Tab-separated table of C-alpha atoms and ligand atoms in Angstrom:
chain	number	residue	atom	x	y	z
A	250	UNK	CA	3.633	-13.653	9.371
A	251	UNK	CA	5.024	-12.046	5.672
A	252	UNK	CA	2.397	-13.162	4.189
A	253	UNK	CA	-0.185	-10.816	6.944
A	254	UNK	CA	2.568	-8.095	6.141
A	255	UNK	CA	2.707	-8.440	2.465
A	256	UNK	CA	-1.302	-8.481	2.713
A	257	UNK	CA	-1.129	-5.363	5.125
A	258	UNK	CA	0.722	-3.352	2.638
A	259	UNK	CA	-0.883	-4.340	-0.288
A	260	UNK	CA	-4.322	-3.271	1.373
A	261	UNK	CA	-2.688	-0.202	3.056
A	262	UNK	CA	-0.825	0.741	-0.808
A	263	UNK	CA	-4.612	-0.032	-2.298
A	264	UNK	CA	-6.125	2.130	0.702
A	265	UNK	CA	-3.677	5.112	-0.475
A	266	UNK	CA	-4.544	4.884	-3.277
A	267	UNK	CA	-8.200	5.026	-3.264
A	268	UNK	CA	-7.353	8.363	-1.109
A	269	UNK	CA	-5.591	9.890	-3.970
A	270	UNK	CA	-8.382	9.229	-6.581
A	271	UNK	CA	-10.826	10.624	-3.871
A	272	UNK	CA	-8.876	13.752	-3.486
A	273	UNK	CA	-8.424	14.111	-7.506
A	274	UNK	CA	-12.185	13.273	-8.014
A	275	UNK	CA	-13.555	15.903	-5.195
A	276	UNK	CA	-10.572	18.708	-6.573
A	277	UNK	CA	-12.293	17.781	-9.956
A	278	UNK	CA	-15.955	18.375	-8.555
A	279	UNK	CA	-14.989	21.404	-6.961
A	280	UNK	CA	-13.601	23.106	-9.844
A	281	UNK	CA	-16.296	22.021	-11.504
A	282	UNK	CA	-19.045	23.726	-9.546
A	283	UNK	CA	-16.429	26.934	-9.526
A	284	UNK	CA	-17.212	27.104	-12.990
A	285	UNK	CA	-20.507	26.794	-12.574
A	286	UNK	CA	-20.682	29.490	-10.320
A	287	UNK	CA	-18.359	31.871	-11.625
A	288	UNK	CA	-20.201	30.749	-15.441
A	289	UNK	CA	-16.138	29.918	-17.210
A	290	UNK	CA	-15.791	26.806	-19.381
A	291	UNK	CA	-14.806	23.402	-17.410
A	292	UNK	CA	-12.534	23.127	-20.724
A	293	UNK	CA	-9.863	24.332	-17.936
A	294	UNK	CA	-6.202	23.647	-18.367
A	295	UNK	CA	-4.840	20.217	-16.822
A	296	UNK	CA	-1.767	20.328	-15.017
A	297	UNK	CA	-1.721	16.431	-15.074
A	298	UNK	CA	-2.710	14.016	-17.684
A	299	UNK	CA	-5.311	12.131	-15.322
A	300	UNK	CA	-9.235	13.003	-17.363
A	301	UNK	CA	-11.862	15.594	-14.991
A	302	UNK	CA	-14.428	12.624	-14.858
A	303	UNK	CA	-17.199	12.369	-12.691
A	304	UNK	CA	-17.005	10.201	-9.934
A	305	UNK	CA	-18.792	6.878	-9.994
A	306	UNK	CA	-21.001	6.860	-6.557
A	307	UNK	CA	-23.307	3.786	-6.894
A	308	UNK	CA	-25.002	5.121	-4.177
A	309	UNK	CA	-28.449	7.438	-3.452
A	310	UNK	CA	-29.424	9.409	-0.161
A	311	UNK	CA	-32.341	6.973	-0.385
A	312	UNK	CA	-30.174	4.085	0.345
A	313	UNK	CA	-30.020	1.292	2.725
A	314	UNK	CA	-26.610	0.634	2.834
A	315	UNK	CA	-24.670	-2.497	4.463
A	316	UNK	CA	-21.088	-2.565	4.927
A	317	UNK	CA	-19.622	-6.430	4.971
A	318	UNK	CA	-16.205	-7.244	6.025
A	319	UNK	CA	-15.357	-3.608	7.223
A	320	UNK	CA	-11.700	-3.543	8.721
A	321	UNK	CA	-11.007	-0.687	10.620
A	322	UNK	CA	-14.491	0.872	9.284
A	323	UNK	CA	-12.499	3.600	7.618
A	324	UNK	CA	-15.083	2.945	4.512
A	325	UNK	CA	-17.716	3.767	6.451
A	326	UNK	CA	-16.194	6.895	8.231
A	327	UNK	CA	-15.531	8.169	4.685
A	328	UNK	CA	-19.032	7.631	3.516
A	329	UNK	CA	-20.720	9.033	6.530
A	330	UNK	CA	-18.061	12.121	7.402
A	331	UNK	CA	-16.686	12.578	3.737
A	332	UNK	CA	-19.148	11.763	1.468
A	333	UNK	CA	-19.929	12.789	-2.471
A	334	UNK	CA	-21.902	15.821	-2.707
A	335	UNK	CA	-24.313	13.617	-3.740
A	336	UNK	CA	-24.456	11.867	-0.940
A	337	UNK	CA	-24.314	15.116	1.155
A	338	UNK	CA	-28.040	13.823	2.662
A	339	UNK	CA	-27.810	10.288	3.450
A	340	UNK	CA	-28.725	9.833	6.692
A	341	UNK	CA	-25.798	8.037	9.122
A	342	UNK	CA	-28.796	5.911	10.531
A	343	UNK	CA	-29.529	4.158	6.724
A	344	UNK	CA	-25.630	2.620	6.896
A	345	UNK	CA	-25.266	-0.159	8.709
A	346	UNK	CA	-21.122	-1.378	9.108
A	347	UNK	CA	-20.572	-4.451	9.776
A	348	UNK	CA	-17.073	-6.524	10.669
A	349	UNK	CA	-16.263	-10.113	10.517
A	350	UNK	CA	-13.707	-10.009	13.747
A	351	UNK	CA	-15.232	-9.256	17.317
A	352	UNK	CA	-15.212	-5.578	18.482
A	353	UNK	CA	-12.497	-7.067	20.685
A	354	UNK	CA	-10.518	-8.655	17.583
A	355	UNK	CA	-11.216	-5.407	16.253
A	356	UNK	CA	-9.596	-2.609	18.649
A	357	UNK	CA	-6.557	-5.405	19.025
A	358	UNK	CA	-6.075	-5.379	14.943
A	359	UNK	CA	-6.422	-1.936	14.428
A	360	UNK	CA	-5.006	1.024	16.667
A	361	UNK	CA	-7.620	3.690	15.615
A	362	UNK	CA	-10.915	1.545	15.002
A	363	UNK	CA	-12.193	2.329	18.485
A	364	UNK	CA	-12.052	5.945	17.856
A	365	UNK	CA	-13.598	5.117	14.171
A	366	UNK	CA	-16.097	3.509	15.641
A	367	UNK	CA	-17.059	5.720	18.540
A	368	UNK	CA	-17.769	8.522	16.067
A	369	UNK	CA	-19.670	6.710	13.512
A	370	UNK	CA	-22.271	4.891	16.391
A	371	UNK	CA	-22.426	8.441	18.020
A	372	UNK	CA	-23.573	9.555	14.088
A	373	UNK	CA	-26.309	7.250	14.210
A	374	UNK	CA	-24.533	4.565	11.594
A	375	UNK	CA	-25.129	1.193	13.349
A	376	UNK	CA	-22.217	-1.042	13.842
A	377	UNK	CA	-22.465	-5.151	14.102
A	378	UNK	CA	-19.270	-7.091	14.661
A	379	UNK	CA	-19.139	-10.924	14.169
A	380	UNK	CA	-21.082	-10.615	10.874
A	381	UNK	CA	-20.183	-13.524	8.505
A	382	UNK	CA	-20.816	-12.567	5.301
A	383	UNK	CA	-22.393	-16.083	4.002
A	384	UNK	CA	-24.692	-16.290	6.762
A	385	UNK	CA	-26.232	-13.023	6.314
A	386	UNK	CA	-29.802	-14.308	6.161
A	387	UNK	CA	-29.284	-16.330	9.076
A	388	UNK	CA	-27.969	-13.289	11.391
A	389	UNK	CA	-30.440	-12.339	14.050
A	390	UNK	CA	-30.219	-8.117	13.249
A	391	UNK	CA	-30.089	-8.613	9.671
A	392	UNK	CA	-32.114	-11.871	8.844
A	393	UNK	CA	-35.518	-9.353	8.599
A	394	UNK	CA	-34.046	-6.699	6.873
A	395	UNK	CA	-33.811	-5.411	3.448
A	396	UNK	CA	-30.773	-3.588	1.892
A	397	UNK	CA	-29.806	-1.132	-1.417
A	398	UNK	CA	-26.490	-2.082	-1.561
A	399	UNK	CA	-24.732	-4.237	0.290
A	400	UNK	CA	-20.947	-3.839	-0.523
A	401	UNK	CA	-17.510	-5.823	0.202
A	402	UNK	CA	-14.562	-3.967	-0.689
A	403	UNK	CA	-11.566	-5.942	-0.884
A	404	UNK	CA	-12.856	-9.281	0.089
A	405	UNK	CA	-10.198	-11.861	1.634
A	406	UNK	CA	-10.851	-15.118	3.164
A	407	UNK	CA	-7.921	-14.547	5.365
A	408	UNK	CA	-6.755	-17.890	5.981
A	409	UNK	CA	-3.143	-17.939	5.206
A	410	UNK	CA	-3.422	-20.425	2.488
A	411	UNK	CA	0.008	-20.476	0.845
A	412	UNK	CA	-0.983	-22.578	-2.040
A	413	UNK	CA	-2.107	-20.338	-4.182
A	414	UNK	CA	-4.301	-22.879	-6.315
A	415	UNK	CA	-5.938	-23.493	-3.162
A	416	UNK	CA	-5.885	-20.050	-2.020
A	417	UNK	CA	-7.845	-18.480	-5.139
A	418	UNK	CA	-10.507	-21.584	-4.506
A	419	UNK	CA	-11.126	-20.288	-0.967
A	420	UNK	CA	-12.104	-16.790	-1.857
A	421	UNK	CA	-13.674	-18.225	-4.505
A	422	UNK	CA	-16.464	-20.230	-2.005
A	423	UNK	CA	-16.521	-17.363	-0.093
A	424	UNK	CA	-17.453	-15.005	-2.477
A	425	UNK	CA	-19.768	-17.442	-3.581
A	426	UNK	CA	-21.121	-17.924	-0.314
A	427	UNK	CA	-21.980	-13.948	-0.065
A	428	UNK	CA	-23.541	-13.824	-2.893
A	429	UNK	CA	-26.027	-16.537	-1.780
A	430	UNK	CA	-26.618	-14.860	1.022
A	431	UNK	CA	-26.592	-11.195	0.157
A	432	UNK	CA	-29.382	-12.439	-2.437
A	433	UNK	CA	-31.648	-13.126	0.771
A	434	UNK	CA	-31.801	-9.509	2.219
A	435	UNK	CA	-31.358	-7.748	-0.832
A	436	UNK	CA	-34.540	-5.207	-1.470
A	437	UNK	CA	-36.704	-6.886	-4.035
A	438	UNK	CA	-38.298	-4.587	-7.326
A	439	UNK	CA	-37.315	-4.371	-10.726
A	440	UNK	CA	-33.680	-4.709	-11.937
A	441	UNK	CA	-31.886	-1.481	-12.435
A	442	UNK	CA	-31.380	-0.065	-15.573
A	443	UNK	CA	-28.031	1.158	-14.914
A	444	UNK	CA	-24.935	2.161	-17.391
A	445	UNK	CA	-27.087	3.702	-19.954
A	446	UNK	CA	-25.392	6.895	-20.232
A	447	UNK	CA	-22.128	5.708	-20.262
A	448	UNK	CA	-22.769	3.212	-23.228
A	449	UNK	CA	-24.315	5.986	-25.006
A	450	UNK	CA	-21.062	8.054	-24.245
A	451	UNK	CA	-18.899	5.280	-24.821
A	452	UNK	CA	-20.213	4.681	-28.525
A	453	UNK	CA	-19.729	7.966	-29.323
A	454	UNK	CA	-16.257	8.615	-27.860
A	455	UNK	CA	-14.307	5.614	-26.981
A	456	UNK	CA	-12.082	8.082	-24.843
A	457	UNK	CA	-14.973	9.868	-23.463
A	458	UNK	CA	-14.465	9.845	-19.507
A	459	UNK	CA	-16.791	7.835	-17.088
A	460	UNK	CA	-19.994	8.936	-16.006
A	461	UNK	CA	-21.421	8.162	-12.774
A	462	UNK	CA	-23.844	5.110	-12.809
A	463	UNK	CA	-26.493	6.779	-10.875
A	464	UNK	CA	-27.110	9.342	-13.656
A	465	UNK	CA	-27.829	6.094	-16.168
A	466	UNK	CA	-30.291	5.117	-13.887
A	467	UNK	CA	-34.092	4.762	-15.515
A	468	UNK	CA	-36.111	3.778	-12.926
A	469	UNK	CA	-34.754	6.888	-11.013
A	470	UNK	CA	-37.997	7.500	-8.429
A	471	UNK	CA	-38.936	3.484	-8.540
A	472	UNK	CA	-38.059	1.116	-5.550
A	473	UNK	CA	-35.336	-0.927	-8.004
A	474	UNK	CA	-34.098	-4.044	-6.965
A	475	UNK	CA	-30.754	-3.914	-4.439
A	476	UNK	CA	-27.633	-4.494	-5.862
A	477	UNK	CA	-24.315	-5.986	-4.502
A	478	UNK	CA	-21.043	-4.121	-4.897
A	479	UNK	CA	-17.585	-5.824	-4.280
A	480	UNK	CA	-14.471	-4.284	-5.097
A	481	UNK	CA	-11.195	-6.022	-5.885
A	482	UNK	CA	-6.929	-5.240	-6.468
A	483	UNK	CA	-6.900	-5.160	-10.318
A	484	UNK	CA	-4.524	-7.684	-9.969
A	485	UNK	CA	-3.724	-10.836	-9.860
A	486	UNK	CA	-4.509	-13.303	-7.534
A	487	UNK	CA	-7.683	-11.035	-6.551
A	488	UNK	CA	-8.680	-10.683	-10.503
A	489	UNK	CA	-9.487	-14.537	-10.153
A	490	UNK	CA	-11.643	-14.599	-7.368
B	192	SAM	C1	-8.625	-7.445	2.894
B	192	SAM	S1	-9.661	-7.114	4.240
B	192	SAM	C2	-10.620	-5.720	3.701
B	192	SAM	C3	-11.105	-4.894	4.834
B	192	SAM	C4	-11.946	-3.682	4.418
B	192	SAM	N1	-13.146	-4.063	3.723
B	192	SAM	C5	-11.131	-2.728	3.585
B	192	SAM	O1	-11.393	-2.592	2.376
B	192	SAM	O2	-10.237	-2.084	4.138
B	192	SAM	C6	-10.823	-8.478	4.114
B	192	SAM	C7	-11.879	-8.420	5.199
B	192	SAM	O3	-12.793	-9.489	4.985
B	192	SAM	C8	-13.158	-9.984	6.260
B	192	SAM	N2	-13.698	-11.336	6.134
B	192	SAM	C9	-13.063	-12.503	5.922
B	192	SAM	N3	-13.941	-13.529	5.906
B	192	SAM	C10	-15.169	-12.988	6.098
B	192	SAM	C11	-16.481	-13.512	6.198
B	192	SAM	N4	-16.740	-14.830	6.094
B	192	SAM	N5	-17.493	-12.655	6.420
B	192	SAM	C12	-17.269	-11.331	6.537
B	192	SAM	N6	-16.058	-10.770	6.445
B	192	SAM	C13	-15.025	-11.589	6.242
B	192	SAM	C14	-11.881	-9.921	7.065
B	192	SAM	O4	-12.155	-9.931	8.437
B	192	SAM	C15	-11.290	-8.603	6.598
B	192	SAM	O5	-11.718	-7.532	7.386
């Protein structure tokens, strides 16, 4: 029981978070095109110390996207109702969201995923529940299918381990495991050239801000090979799996 709070908040505290830098990075886009329009400098006065970088969207309106592990599909609500203006075209129907718990387990978890959900199927984003993430290949919808990206934010095995030896070892397989399995149903081509740009950048200015991996991209018109996207707490024990 503490131990599905303490996991609760931490992914609730890491979900606020990832709001805030949203907010920061679209203010930051905004006043950006303002200047574009209105032809000022973007050299504009910060009232905080956080840089005006571009956002990093490893995404394309081209994409196939697949969603693993979604909780209360708030991800995919924010990519398909609130996306990048870069990702102002992507079709709802090229994002599938998937969950691991039944739609049942689903609504009982989480107070506002029926809602989520309603709106995002009524989009055209398809929605799969009971999607385990190492047996992709083996899943009747998916099995034929290829994917761009197939992302896993936040990945946890769940099990209540309290050993934490033990604990890192089970995310550990399982991450494993979706790799394995992503690899299946990724879309096959040549591998990305990605990061270009911002190794350029980086050389030249250590404290140079990000720039968005998309714009490094070489083989920008080219059917490139899919990619797999997990994101992680930047700390530990989810640094070590
Ligand atoms: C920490 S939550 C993250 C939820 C959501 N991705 C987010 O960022 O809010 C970890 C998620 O991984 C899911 N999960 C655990 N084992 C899984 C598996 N074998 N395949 C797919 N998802 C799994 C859980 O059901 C849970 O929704």
């Amino acid at each position: 029981m503490g131990k599905k709070n303490s996991l609760k908040s931490a992914l609730s505290s890491h979900q606020s978070r990832l709001q805030k830098k949203q907010h920061a990075v679209h203010a930051a886009q905004a006043a950006q095109q303002k200047d574009k329009i209105t032809g000022q400098s973007s050299k504009r006065k910060s009232t905080h110390s956080a840089p005006v970088a571009t956002a990093t969207v490893p995404f394309k309106p081209t994409h196939k996207i697949l969603l693993i592990g979604e909780g209360n599909f708030s991800f995919a609500h924010a990519l398909v109702f609130d996306p990048p203006p870069t990702l102002q075209y992507l079709p709802a129907a090229s994002v599938t969201a998937t969950a691991y718990d039944t739609e049942e387990e689903c609504y009982t978890k989480y107070s506002s995923a029926k809602d989520v959900v309603r709106n995002l199927r009524e989009k055209g984003v398809e929605i799969i529940f009971g999607v385990d993430a190492t047996k992709l290949e083996k899943h009747a919808v998916l099995k034929s299918r290829k994917f761009d990206r197939i992302v896993w934010n936040f990945p946890h095995a769940g099990k209540g381990i309290t050993d934490q030896d033990r604990n890192i070892l089970s995310n550990q397989m399982l991450l494993l495991g979706f790799l394995r399995s992503a690899a299946q149903i990724l879309s096959a081509g040549p591998v990305p050239v990605i990061h270009t740009q911002r190794q350029r950048k980086k050389a030249e200015d250590d404290d140079a801000p990000e720039v968005s991996e998309g714009e490094g991209e070489d083989l920008e018109s080219a059917q490139t090979r899919g990619t797999v996207l997990i994101t992680l707490r930047n700390v530990p024990p989810y640094t070590l799996w």
